[in-house]
PDB file of C-alpha atoms in Angstrom:
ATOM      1  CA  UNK A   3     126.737 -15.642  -3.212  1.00 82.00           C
ATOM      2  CA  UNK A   4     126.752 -12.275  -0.777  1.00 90.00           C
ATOM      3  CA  UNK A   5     123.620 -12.283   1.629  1.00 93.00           C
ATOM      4  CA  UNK A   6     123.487  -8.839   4.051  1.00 95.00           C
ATOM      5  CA  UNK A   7     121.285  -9.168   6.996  1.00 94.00           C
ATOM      6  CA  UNK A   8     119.942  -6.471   8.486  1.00 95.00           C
ATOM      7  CA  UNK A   9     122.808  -4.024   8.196  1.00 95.00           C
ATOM      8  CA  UNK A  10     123.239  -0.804  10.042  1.00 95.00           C
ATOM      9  CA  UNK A  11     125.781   1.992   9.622  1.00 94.00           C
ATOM     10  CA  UNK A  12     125.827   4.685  12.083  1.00 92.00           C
ATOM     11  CA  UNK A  13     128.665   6.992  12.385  1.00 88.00           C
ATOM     12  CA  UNK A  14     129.925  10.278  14.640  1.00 84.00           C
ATOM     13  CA  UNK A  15     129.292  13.492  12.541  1.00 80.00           C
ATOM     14  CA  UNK A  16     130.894  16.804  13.217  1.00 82.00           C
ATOM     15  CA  UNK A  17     128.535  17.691  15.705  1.00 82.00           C
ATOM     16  CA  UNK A  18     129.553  14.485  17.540  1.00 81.00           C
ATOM     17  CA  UNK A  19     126.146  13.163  17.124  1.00 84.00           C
ATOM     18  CA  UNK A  20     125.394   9.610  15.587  1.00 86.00           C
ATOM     19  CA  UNK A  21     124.079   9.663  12.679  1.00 89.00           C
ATOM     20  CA  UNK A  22     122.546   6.977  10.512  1.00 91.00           C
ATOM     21  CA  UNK A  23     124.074   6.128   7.029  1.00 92.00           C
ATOM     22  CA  UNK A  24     122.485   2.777   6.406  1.00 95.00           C
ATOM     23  CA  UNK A  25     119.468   1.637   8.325  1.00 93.00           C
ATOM     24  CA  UNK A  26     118.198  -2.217   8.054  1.00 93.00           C
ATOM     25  CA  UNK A  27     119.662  -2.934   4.791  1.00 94.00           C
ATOM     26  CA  UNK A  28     119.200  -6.673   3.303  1.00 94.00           C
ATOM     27  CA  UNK A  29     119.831  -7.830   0.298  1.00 93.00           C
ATOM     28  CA  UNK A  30     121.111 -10.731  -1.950  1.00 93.00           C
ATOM     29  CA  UNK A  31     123.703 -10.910  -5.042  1.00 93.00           C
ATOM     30  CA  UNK A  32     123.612 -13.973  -6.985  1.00 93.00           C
ATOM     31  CA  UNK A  33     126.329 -15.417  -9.199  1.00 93.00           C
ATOM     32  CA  UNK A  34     125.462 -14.500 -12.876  1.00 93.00           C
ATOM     33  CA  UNK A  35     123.714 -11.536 -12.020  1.00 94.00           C
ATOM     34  CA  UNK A  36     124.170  -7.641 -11.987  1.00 94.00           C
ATOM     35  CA  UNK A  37     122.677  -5.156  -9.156  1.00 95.00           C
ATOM     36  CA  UNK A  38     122.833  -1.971  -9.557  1.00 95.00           C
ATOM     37  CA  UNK A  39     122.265   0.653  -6.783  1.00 95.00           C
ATOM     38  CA  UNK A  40     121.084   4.161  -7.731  1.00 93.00           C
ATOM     39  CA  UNK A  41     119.812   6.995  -5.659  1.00 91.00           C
ATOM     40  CA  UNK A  42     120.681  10.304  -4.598  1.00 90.00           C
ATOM     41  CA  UNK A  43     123.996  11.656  -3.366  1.00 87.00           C
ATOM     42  CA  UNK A  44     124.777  10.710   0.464  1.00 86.00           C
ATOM     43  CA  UNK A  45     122.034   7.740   0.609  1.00 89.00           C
ATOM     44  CA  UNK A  46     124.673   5.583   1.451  1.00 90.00           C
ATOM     45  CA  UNK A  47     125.545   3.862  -1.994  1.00 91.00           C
ATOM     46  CA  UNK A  48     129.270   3.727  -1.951  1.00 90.00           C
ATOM     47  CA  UNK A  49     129.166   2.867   1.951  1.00 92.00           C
ATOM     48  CA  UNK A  50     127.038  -0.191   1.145  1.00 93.00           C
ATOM     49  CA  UNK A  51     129.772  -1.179  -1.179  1.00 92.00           C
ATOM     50  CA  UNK A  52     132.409  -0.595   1.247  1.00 91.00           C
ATOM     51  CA  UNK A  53     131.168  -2.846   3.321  1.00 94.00           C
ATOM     52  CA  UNK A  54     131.182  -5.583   1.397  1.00 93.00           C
ATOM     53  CA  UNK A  55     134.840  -5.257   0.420  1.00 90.00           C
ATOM     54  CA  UNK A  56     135.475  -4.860   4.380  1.00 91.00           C
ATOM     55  CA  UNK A  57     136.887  -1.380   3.709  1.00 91.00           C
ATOM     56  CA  UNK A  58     134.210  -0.082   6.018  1.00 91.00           C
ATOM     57  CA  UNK A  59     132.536  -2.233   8.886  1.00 93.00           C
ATOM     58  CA  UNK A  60     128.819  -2.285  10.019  1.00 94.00           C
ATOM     59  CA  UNK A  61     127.385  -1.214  13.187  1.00 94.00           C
ATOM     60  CA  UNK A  62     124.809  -3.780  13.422  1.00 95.00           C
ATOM     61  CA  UNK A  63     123.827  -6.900  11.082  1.00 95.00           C
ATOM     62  CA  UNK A  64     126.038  -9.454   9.388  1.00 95.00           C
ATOM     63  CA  UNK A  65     127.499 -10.190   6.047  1.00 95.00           C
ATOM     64  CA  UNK A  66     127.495 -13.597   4.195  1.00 95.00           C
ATOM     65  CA  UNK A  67     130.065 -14.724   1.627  1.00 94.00           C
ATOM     66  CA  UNK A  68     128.693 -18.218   0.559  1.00 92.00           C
ATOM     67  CA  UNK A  69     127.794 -18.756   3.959  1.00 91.00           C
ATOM     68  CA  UNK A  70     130.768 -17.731   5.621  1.00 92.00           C
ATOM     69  CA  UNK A  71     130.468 -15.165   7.930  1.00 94.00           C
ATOM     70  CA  UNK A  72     132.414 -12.102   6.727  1.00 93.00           C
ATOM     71  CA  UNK A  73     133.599 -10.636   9.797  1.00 92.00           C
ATOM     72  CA  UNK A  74     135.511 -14.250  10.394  1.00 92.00           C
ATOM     73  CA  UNK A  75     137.373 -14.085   7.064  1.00 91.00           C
ATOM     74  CA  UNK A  76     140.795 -12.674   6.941  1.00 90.00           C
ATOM     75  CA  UNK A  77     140.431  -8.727   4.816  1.00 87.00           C
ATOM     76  CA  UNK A  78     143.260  -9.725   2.189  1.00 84.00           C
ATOM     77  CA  UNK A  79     141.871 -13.544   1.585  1.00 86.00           C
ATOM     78  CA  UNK A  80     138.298 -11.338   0.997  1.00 91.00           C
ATOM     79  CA  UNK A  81     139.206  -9.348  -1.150  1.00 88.00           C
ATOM     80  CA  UNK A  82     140.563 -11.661  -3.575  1.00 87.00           C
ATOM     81  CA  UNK A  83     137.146 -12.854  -3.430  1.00 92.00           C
ATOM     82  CA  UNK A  84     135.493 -10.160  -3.576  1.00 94.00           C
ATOM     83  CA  UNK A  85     137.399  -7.414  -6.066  1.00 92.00           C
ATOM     84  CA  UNK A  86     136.746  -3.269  -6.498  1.00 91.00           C
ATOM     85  CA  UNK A  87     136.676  -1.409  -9.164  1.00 89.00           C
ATOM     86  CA  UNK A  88     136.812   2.184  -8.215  1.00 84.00           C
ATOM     87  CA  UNK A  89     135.069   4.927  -9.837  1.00 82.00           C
ATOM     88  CA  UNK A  90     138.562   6.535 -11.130  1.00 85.00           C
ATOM     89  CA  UNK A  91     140.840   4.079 -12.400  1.00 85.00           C
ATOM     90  CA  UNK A  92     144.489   3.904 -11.153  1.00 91.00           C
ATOM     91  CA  UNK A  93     147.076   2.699 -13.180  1.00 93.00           C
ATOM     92  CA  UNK A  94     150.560   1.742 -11.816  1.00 94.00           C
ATOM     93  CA  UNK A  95     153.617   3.184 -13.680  1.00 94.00           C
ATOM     94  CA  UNK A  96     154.352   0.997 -16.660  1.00 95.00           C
ATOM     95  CA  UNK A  97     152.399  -1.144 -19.443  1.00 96.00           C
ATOM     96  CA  UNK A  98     149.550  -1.997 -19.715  1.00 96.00           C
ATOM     97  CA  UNK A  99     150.773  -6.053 -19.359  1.00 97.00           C
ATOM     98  CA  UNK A 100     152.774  -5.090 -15.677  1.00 96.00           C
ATOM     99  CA  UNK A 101     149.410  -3.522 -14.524  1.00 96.00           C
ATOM    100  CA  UNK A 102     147.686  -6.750 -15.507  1.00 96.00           C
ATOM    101  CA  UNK A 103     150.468  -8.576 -13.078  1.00 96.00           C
ATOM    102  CA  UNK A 104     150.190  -6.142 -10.382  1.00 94.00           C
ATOM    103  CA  UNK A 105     147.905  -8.768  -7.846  1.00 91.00           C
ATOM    104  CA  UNK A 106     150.455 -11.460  -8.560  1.00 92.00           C
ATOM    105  CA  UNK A 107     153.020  -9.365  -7.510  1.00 91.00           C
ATOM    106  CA  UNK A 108     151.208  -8.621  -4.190  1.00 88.00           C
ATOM    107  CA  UNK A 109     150.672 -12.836  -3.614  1.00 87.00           C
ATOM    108  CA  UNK A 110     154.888 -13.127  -4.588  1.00 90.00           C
ATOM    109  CA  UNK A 111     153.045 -15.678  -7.101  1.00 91.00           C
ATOM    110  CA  UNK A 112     154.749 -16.000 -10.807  1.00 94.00           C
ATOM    111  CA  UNK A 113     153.986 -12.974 -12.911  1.00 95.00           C
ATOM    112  CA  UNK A 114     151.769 -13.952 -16.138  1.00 94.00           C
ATOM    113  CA  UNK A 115     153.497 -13.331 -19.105  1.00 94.00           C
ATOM    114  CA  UNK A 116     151.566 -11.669 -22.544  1.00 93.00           C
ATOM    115  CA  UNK A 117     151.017 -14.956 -24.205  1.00 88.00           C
ATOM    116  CA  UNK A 118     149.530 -17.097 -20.970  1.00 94.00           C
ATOM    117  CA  UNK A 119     146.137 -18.298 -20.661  1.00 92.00           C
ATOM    118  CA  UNK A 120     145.214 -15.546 -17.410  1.00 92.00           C
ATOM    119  CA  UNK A 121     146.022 -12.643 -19.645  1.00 95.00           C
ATOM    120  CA  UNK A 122     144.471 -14.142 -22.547  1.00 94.00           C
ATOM    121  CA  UNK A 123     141.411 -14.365 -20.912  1.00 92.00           C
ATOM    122  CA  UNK A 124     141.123 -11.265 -18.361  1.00 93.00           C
ATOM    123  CA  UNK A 125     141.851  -9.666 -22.145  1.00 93.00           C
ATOM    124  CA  UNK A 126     138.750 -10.993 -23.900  1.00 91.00           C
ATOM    125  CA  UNK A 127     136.430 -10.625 -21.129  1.00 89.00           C
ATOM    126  CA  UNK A 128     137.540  -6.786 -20.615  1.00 89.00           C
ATOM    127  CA  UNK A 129     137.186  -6.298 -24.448  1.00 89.00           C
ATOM    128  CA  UNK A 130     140.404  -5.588 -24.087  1.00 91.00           C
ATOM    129  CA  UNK A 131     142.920  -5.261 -27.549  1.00 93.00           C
ATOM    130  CA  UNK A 132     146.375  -7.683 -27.127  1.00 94.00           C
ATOM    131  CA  UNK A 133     147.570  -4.746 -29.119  1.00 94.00           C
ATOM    132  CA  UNK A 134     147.706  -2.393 -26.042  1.00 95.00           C
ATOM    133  CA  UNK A 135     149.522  -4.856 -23.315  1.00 96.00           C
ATOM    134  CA  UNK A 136     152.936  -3.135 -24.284  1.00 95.00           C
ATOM    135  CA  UNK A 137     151.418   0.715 -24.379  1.00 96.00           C
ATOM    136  CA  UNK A 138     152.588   2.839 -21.356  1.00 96.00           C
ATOM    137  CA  UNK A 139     148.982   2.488 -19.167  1.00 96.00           C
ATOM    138  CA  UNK A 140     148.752   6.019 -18.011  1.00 96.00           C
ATOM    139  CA  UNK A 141     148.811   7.093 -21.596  1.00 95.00           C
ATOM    140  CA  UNK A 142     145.523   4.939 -22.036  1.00 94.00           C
ATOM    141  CA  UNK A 143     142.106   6.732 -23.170  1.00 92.00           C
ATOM    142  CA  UNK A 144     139.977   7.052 -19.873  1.00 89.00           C
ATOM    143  CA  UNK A 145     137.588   4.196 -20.804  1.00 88.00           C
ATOM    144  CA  UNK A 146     140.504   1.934 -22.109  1.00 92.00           C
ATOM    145  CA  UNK A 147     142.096   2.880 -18.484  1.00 93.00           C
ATOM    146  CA  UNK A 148     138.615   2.044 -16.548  1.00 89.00           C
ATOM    147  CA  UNK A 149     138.648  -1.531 -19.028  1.00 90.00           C
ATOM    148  CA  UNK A 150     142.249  -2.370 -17.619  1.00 94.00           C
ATOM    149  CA  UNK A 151     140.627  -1.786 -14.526  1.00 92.00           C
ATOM    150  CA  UNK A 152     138.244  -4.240 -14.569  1.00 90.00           C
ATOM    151  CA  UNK A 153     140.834  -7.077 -16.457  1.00 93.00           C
ATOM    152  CA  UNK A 154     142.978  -6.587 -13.618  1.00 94.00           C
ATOM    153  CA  UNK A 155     140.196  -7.527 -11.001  1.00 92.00           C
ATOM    154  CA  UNK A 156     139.426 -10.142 -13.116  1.00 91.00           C
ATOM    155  CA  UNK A 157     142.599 -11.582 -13.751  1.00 93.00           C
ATOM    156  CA  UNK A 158     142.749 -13.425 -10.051  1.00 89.00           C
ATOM    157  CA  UNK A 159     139.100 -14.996 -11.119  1.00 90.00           C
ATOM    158  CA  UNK A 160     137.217 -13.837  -7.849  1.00 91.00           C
ATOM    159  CA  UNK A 161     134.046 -14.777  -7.268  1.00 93.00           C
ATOM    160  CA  UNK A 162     132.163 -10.904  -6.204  1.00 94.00           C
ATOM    161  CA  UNK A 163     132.765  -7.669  -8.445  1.00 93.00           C
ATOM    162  CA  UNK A 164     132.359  -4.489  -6.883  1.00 95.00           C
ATOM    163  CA  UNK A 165     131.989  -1.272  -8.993  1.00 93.00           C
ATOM    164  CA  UNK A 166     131.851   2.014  -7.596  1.00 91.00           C
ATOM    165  CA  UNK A 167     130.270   4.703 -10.569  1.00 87.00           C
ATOM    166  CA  UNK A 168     132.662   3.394 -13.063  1.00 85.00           C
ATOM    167  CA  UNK A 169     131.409   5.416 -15.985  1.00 84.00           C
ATOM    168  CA  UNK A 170     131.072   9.122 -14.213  1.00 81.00           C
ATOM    169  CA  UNK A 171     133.858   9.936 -16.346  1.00 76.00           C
ATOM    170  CA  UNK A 172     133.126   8.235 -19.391  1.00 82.00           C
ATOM    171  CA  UNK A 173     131.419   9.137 -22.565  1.00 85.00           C
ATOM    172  CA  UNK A 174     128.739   7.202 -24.275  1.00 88.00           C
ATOM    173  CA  UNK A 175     130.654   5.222 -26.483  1.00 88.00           C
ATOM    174  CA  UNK A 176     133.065   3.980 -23.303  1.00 85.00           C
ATOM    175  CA  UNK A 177     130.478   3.046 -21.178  1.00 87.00           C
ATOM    176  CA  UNK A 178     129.068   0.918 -24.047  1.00 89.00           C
ATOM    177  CA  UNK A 179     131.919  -0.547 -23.949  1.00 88.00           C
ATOM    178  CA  UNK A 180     132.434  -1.112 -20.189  1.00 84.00           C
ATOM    179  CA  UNK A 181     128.766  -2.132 -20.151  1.00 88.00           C
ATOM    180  CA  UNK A 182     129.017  -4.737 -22.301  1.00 89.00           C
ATOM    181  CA  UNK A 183     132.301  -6.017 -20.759  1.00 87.00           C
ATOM    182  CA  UNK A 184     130.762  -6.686 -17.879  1.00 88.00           C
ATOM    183  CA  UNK A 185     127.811  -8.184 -18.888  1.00 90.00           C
ATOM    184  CA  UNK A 186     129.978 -10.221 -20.945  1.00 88.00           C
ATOM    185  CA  UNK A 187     132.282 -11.041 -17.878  1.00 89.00           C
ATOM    186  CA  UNK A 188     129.245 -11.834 -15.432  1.00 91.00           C
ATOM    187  CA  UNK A 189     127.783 -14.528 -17.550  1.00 92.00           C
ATOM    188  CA  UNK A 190     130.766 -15.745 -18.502  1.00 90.00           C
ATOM    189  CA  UNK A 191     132.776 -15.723 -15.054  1.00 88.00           C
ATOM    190  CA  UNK A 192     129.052 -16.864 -13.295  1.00 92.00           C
ATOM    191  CA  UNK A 193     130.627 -13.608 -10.884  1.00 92.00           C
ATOM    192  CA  UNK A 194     127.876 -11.791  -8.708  1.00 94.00           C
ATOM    193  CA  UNK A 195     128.329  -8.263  -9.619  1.00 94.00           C
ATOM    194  CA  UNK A 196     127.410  -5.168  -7.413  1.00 95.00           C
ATOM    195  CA  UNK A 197     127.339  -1.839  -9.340  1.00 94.00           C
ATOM    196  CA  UNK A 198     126.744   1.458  -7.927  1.00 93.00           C
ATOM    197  CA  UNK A 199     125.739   4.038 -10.930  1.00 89.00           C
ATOM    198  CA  UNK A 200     124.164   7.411 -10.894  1.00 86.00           C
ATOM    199  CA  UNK A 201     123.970   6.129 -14.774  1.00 86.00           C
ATOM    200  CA  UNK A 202     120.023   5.470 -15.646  1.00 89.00           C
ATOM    201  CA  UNK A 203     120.677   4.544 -18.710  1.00 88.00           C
ATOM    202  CA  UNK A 204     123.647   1.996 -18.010  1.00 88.00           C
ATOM    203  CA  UNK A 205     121.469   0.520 -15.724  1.00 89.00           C
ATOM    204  CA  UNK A 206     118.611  -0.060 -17.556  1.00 88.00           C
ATOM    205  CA  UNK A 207     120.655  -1.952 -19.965  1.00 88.00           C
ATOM    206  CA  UNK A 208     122.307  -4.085 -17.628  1.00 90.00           C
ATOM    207  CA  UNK A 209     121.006  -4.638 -14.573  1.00 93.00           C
ATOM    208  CA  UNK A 210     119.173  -8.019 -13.737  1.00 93.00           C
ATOM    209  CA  UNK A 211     118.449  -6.211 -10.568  1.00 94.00           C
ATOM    210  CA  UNK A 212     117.584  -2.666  -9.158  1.00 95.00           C
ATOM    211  CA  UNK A 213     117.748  -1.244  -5.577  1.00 95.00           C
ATOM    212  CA  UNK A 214     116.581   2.492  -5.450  1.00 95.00           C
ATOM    213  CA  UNK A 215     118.528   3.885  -2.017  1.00 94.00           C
ATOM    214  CA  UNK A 216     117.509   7.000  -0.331  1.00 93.00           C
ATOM    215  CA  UNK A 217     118.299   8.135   2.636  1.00 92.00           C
ATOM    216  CA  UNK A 218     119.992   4.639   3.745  1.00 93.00           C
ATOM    217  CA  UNK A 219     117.365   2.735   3.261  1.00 94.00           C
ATOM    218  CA  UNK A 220     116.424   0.582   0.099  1.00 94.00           C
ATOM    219  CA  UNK A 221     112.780   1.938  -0.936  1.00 94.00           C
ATOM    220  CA  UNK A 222     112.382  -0.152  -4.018  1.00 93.00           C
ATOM    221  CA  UNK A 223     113.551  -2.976  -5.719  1.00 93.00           C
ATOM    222  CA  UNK A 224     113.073  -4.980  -8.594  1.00 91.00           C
ATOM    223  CA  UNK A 225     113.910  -5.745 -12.165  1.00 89.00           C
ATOM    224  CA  UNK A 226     116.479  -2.864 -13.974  1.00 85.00           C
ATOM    225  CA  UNK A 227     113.966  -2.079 -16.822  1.00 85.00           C
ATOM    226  CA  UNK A 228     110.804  -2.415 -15.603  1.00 88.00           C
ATOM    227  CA  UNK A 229     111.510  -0.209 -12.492  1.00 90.00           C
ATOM    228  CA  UNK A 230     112.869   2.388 -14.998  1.00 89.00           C
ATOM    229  CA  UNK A 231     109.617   2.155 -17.141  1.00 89.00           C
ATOM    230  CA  UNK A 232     107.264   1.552 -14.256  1.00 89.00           C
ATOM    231  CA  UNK A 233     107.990   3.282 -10.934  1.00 90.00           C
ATOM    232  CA  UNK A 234     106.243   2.266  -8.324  1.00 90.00           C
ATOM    233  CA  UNK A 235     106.903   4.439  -5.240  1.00 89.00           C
ATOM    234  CA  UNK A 236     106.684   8.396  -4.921  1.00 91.00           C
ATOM    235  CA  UNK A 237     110.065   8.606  -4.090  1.00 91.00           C
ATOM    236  CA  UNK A 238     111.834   6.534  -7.126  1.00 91.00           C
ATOM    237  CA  UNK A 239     109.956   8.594  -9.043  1.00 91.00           C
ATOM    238  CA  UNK A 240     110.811  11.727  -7.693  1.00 91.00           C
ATOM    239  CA  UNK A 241     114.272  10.470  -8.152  1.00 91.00           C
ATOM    240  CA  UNK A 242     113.617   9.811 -11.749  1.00 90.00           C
ATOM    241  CA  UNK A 243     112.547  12.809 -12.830  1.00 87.00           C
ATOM    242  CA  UNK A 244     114.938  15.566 -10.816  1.00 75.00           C
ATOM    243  CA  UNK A 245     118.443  12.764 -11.600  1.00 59.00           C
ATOM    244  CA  UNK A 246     120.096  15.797 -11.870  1.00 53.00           C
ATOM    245  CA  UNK A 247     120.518  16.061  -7.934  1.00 51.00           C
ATOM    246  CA  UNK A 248     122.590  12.636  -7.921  1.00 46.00           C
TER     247      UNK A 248
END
């Protein structure tokens, strides 16, 4: 589903020097599966995810999108393709329902109403109560806000989910429920999601596959649980036992 070849990030710091945020990265996100990303702060994580969304650009390598060539496609036809869920949740002003119909109203298509088959469904797969779709949204719990979230990226059925620490703000009980939204929603959906988490524990429940980053390169890789049980490099261990320094 999304193929990166040999990406590169540089970028002009202060100084005015170039330096490196991603260095050679490739990688592949399949349809039905969840990567997550973890590492230490400034490795690059929520750079990598940029890119994909075409929020940031590379320096070197290419992007693959089915095939297509990323840089070719236009940004808005992307990215409802490929949807982002940020790590704090925004909610426009109103219910919960008008939030839900917030990307038709950016396509001028016709708005879903509460009872339609779209909200029915983004709903379910977001674990979402009917209950709430006439609450005011910014009144919303954080994790109920953060599951909104997520029902209105899924709402326009794309085929890439991007998640950006979703559950730094979250207590246990929330991100048990986010977690098992989107696992629900991946297998469901057949959507390739990409999570970035500083959350061990989310992602050893949920990921199908694990990138340790550091320093903008990937160092390790592998299945979610096994990595977490069985480090194999110095450096994801390190990691592992100082996460505090995420």
């Amino acid at each position: 589903m999304i193929r990166l070849e040999n990406i590169g990030v540089t970028r002009r710091n202060r100084s005015g020097e170039d330096a490196v945020i991603l260095e050679d990265i490739s990688l592949s996100a399949l349809r039905g599966k969840i990567t997550c990303i973890v590492g230490p702060s400034g490795s690059g994580k929520s750079t990598l995810l940029r890119l994909v969304n075409r929020l940031e650009e590379p320096t070197t390598g290419r992007l693959l999108l089915e095939g297509e060539d990323m840089a070719l496609l236009e940004p808005l036809a992307l990215r409802r393709r490929v949807a982002m869920v940020l790590q704090k949740p925004f909610m426009f002003e109103g219910t919960v329902l008008s939030n839900l119909q917030q990307p038709f109203r950016y396509r001028n298509l016709p708005l879903p109403v509460a009872g339609s088959g779209e909200v029915a469904r983004s709903l379910k797969l977001a674990r979402i109560s009917p209950e709430l779709l006439e609450r005011d949204a910014r009144t919303l719990s954080g994790g109920e806000q953060q599951r909104v979230s997520l029902a209105r990226a899924l709402i326009s059925s794309p085929q890439v989910l991007l998640l950006d620490e979703p559950t730094s703000a979250l207590d246990r009980p929330a991100t048990d429920k986010l977690a098992m939204a989107l696992h629900d929603s991946c297998r469901q959906e057949q959507l390739a999601i990409i999570l970035v988490t500083h959350d061990l524990r989310l992602a050893g429940r949920i990921a199908d596959v694990l990138m340790y980053l550091e320093r903008g390169k990937i160092l390790e890789e592998g299945v979610g649980s096994e990595m977490l049980a069985l480090p194999r490099s110095e450096a994801f261990r390190r990691f592992l036992a100082e996460p505090g320094k995420e």
